[in-house]
XYZ file of C-alpha atoms in Angstrom:
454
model
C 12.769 -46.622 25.005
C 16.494 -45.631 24.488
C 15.172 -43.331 21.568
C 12.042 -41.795 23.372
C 14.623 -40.620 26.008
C 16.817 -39.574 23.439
C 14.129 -37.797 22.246
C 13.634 -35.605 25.295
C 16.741 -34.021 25.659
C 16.382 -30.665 25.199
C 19.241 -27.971 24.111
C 21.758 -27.805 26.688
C 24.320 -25.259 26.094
C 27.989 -25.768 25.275
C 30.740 -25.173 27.968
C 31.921 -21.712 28.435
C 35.594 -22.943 26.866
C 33.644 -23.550 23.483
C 31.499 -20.705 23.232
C 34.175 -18.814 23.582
C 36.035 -20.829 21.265
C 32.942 -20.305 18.756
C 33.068 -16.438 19.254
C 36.846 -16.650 18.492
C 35.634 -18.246 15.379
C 33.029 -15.997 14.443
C 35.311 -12.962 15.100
C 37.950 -14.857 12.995
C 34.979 -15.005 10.144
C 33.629 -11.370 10.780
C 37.033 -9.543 10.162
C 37.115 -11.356 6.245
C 33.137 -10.132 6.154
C 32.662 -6.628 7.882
C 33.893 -3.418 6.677
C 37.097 -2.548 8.838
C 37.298 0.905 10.436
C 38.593 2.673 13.568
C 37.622 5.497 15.816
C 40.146 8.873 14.850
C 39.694 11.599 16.877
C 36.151 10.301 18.102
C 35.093 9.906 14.401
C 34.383 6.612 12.706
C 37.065 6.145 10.135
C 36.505 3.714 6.740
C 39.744 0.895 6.584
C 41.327 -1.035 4.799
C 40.136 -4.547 5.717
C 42.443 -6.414 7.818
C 41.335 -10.268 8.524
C 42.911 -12.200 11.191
C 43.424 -15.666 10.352
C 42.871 -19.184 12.659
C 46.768 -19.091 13.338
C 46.897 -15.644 14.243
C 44.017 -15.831 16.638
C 45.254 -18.828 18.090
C 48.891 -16.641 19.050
C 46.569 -14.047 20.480
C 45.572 -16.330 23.581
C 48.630 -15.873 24.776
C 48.714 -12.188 24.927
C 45.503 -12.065 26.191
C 46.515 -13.657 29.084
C 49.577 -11.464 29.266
C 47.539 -8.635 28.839
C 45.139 -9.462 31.919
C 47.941 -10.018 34.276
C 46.668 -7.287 36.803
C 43.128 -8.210 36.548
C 44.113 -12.281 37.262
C 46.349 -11.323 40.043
C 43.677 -9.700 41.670
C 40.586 -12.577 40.782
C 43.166 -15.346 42.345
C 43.727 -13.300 45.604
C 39.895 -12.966 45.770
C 39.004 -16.192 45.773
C 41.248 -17.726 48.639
C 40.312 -14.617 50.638
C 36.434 -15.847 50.318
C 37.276 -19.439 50.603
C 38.860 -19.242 54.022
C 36.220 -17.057 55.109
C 33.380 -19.339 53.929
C 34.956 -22.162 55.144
C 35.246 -20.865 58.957
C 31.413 -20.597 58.554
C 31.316 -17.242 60.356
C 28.801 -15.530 58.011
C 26.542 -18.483 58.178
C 26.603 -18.326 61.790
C 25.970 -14.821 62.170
C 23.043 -14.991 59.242
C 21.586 -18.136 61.734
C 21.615 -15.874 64.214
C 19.522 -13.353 62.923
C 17.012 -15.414 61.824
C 16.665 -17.076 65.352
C 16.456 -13.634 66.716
C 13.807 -12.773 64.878
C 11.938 -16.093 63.948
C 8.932 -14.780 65.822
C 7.854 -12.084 63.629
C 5.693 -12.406 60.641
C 6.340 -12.330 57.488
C 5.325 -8.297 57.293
C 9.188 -8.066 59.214
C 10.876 -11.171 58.654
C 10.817 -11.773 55.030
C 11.782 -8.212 54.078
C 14.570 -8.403 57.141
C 15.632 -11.348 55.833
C 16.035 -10.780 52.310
C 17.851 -7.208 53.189
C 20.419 -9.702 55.124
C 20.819 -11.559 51.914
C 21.276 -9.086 49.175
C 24.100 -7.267 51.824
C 26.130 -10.689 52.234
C 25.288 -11.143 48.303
C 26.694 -7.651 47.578
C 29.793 -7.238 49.826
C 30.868 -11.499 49.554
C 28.787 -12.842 46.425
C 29.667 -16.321 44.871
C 28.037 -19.506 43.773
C 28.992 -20.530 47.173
C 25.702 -18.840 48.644
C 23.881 -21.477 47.087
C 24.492 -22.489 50.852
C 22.363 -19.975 52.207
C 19.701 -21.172 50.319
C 18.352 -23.782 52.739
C 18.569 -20.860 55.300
C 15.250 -19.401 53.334
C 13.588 -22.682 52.937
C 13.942 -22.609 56.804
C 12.306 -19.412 57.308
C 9.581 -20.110 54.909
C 8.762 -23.188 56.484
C 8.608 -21.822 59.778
C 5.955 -19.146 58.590
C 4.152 -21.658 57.191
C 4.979 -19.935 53.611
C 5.698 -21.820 50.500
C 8.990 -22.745 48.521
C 9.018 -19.857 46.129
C 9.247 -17.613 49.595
C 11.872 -19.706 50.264
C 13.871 -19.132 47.444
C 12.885 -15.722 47.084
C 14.530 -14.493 50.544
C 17.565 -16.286 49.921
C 18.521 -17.137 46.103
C 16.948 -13.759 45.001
C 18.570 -12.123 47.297
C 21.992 -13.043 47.284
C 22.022 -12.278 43.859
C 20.399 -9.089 43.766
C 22.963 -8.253 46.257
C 24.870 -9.348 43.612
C 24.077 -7.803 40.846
C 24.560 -4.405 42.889
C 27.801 -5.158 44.403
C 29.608 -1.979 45.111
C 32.957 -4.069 44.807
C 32.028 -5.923 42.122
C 32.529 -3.208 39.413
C 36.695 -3.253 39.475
C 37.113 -5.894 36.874
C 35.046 -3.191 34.245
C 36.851 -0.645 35.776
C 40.017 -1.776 35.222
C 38.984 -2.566 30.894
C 37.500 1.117 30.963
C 40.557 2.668 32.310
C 39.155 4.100 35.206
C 39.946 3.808 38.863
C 39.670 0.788 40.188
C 37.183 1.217 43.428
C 35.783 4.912 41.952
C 32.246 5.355 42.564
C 32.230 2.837 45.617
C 30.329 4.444 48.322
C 27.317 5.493 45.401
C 27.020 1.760 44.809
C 26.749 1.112 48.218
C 24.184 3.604 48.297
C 22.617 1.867 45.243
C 22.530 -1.607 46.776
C 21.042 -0.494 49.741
C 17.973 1.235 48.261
C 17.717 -1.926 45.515
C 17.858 -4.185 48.788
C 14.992 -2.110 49.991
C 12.738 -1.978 46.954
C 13.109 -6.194 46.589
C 12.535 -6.806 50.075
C 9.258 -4.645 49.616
C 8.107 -6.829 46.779
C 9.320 -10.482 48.527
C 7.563 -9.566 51.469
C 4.547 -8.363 49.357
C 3.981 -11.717 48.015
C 4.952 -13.705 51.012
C 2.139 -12.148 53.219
C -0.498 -12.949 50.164
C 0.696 -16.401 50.739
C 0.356 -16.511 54.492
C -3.081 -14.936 54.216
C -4.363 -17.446 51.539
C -2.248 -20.283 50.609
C -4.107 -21.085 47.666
C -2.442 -18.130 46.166
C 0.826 -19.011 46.095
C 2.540 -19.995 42.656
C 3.485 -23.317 42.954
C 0.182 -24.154 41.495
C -1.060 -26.836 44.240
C -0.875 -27.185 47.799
C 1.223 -30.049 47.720
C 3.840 -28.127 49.311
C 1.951 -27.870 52.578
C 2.882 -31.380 53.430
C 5.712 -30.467 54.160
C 5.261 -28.001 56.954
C 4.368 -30.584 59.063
C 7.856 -31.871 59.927
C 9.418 -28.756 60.085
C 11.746 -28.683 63.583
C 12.797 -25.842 66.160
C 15.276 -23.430 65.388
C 17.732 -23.792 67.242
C 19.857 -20.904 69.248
C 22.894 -19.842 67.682
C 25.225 -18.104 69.850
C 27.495 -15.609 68.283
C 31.112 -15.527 70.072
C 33.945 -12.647 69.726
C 35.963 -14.084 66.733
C 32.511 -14.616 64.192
C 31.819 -11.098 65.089
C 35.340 -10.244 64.657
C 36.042 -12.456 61.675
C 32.995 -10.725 60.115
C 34.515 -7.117 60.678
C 37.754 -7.897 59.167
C 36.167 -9.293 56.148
C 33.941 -6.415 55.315
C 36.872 -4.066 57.008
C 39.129 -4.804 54.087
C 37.357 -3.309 51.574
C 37.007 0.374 52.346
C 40.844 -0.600 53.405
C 41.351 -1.263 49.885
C 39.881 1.242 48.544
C 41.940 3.667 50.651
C 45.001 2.219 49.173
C 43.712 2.393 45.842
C 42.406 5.798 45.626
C 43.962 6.906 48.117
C 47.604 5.754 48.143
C 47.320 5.651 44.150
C 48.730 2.112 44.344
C 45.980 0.641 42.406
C 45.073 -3.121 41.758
C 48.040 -4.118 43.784
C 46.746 -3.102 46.861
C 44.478 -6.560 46.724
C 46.770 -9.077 47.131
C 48.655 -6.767 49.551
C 45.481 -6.587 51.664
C 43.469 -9.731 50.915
C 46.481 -12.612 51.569
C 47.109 -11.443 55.301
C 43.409 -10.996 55.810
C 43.343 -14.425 54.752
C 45.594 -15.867 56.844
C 44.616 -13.232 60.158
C 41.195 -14.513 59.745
C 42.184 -18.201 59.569
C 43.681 -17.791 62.639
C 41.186 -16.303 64.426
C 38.848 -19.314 63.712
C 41.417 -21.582 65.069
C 42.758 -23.099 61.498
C 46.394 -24.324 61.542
C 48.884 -23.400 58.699
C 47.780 -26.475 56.586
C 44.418 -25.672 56.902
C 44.535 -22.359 55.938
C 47.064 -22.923 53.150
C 45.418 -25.883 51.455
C 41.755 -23.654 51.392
C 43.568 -20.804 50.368
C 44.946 -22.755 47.417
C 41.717 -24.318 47.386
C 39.716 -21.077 46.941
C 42.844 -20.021 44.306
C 42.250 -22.929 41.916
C 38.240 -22.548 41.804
C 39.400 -19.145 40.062
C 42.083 -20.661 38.080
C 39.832 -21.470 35.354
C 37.705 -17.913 35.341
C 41.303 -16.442 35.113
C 42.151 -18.226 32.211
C 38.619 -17.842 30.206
C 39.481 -13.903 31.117
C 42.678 -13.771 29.101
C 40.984 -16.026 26.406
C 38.204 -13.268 26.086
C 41.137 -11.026 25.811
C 42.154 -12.522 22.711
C 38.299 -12.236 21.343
C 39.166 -8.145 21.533
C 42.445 -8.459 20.191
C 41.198 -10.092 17.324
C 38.563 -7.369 16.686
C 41.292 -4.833 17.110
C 43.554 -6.316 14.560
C 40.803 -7.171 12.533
C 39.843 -3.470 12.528
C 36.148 -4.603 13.389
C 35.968 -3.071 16.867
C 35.597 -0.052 16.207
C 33.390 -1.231 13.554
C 31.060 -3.464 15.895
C 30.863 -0.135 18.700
C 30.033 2.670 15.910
C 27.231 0.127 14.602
C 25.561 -1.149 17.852
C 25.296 2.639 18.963
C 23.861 3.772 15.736
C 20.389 3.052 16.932
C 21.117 4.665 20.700
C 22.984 8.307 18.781
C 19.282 10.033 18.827
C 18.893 9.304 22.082
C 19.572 11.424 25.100
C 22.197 9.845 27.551
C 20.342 8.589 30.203
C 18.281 6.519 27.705
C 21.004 5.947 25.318
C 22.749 4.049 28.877
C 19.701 2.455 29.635
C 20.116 1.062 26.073
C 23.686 -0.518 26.891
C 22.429 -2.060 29.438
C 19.661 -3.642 27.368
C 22.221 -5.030 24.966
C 24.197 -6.763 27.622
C 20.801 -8.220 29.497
C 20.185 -10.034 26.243
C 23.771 -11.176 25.993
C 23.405 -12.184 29.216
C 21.510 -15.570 28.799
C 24.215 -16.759 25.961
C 27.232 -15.727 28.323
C 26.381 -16.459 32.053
C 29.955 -16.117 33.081
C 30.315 -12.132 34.544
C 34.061 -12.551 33.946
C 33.680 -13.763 30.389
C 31.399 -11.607 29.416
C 33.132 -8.193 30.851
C 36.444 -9.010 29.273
C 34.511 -9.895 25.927
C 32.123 -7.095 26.133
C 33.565 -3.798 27.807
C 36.085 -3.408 24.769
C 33.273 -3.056 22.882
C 31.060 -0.560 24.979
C 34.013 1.530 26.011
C 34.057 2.798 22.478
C 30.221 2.549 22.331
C 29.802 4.937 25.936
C 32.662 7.103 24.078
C 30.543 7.815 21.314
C 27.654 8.539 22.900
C 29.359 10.875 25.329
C 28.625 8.675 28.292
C 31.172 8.724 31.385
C 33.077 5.606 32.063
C 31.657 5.391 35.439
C 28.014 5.179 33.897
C 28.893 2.727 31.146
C 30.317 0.358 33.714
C 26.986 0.534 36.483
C 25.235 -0.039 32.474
C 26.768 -3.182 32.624
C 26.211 -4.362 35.831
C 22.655 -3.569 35.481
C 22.489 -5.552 31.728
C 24.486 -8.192 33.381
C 23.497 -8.815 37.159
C 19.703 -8.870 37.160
C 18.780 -11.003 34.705
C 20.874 -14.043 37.022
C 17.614 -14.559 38.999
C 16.391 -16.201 35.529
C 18.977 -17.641 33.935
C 18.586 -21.111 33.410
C 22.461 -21.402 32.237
C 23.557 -20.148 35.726
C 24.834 -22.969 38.221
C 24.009 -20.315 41.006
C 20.483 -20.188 40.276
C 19.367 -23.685 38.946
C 21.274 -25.226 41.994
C 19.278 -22.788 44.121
C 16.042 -23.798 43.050
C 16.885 -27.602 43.112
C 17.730 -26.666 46.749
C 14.735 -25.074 47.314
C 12.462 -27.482 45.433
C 11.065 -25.130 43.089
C 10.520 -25.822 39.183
C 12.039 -23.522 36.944
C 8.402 -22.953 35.303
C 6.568 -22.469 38.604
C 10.023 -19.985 39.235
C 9.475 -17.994 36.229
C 6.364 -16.599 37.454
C 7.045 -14.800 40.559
C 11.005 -14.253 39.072
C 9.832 -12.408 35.615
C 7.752 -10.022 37.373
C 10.663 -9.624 40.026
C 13.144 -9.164 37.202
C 11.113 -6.608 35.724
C 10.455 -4.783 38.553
C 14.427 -4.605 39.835
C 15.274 -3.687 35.568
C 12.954 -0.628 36.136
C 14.328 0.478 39.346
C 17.776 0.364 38.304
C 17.186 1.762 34.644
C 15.730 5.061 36.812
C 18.753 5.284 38.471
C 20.843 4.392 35.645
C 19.156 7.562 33.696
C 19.760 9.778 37.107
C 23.769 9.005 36.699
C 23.798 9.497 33.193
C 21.852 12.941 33.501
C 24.452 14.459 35.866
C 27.175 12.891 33.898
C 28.221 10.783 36.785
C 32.331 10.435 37.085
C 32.154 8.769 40.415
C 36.068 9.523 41.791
């Protein structure tokens, strides 16, 4: 028996420490094996080869965390801003809210109204915390008699589309592509808005075939109907003055910020300026005492201790390829096949290169610091704007979540939800492909007009 269960373990992928630990290794391998070469005057120069040794790549942690100093600061202050204001449970109230208010409408205005609610507090406040949302679709689904894929599909597919468009969500790329942190904001807003638009449209599509005939719906059976049966009331939430005002002040901050940024020119260390008495004004409001607010601060602090740390360790991934004169090297040959290609398409080809990367590297904060050294030089080659090759990224690396069975965010959604990856997979795919489409269309648009974004 012990080997029959053995048996059916399937592949489970290492922790994020050692694959990055392996890519330090194959970098370490690749600069004794590729030809070395650097970028002079926007032409690809032949080097001297320059291999990096285990040693030397072992030193370079270190200055990759030196190096990233801004762009920690910053992730640190961001997460015990979002922890305090998850934990006073304001945005879940005022999310309960609206679906009580509008739990008598069908799914034609419900399901698109709710998933619209979702991708906005997945775009402006995303984190594998909204995994708490999730049972907030279930709800609705249930109480439109609709099945668990609807479920899942207002709220776990919507968070992270919201997600995946997040106007505020860009800065870390910024910041690696040396352009101004915040640039470009209010055209990602504009992005998000019409992306939250076009996946509402096809949520609610599907969720009024399944109203109209359940036997449609993907899960294969009607099992899931049993459950409708003990679904309860919803029950009134009333909104008070400091959710509504807690709310504000969250969302507030970040146009503040931006002000300061662009504005002010005082850059990434406007954050912490803004974000630590936001913190603390909005822990007040909700009645926390200094402890309170202190010990979920630090709380919300040390969940991004750890993404700070792989940051500065993917730092030391590029300095290798720097030293090891195989940067360069990696960029001019990834963008080889993309050079006969007109920008727009040539962008839309970044972005395919970091979808696939995508599955291997769930971690957004790994994989920018590992791969935006390497697309900087690519997007410089190919005459593509900064601004561009960053939204490239997010596209490559944002929509592809809703499928990733490496993400926490999404497999814990859909145990939430009680829906099988498989059964998943078939209204997700189409989904995926759908949002990839929309977004590569836009994503030519920006690189057409050469799109600077300040």
């Amino acid at each position: 028996m012990a080997e029959k269960a053995k048996g059916k373990k399937g592949f489970k992928v290492p922790h994020l420490l050692f694959l990055l630990l392996g890519m330090m290794v194959l970098m370490v391998a690749l600069t004794y094996i590729l030809p070395a070469g650097q970028f002079v005057d926007g032409v690809y120069t032949p080097m001297d080869r320059s291999p990096v040794n285990p040693w030397q790549a072992l030193l370079f942690i270190y200055d990759g965390l030196l190096n990233s100093g801004m762009i920690i600061a910053t992730l640190l202050s961001v997460g015990g801003c979002i922890a305090i204001t998850m934990k006073t449970g304001a945005l879940d109230r005022v999310v309960d809210a609206c679906v009580y208010k509008l739990q008598d409408k069908g799914a034609s205005v419900l399901v698109p109204m709710m998933f619209f609610l979702m991708a906005m507090l997945g775009g402006f406040s995303g984190s594998d915390a909204l995994v708490a949302v999730v049972p907030v679709g279930v709800m609705v689904a249930k109480k439109l008699k609709l099945d668990p894929i609807s479920g899942a599909a207002i709220s776990l597919a919507g968070t992270l589309t919201g997600f995946a468009c997040s106007p505020g969500g860009a800065y870390t790329a910024q910041a690696l592509m040396d352009i101004p942190m915040y640039s470009g904001y209010t055209e990602r807003v504009v992005i998000l808005l019409i992306t939250a638009v076009a996946g509402a449209a096809y949520t609610a599509v599907y969720a009024m075939r399944v109203a109209k005939n359940p036997a449609s719906s993907l899960m294969g059976d009607l099992e899931w109907q049993a459950d409708l049966g003990n679904v309860t009331e919803m029950e009134e939430v009333k909104l008070n003055g400091k959710d509504l005002l807690t709310v504000a002040i969250f969302i507030g901050q970040f146009p503040l910020t931006i002000y300061l940024n662009l504005g002010m020119g005082l850059g990434m260390r406007a954050m912490p300026a803004v974000m630590i008495p936001v913190s603390i004004l909005i822990g007040f409001i909700q009645g926390m005492n200094t402890d309170e607010i202190g010990n979920t601060f630090a709380g919300g602090v040390g969940s991004m201790g750890f993404i700070a740390f792989i940051i500065g360790f993917a730092g030391a991934i590029s300095l290798i390829m720097k030293n090891g004169l195989i940067l360069d090297t990696i960029a001019y040959y990834a963008s080889m096949p993309l050079a006969n290609l007109s920008k727009g398409f040539a962008a839309i080809g970044i972005s395919l290169v970091v979808t696939v990367l995508n599955f291997f590297i769930p971690s957004a904060s790994a994989k920018v610091a590992a791969l935006m050294p390497i697309v900087k030089p690519m997007a410089e080659t190919l005459g593509i704007t900064g601004q561009v090759a960053v939204q490239a990224f997010k596209v490559g690396d944002g929509m592809c979540n809703v499928i990733s069975p490496f993400l926490g965010w999404t497999m814990g959604g859909l145990a939430v939800a009680k829906v099988p990856y498989d059964k998943w997979l078939k209204w997700a795919v189409p989904f995926v492909l759908v949002m990839l489409v929309f977004q590569w269309i836009i994503l030519y648009y920006l690189s057409s007009i050469g799109w600077m974004g300040y």
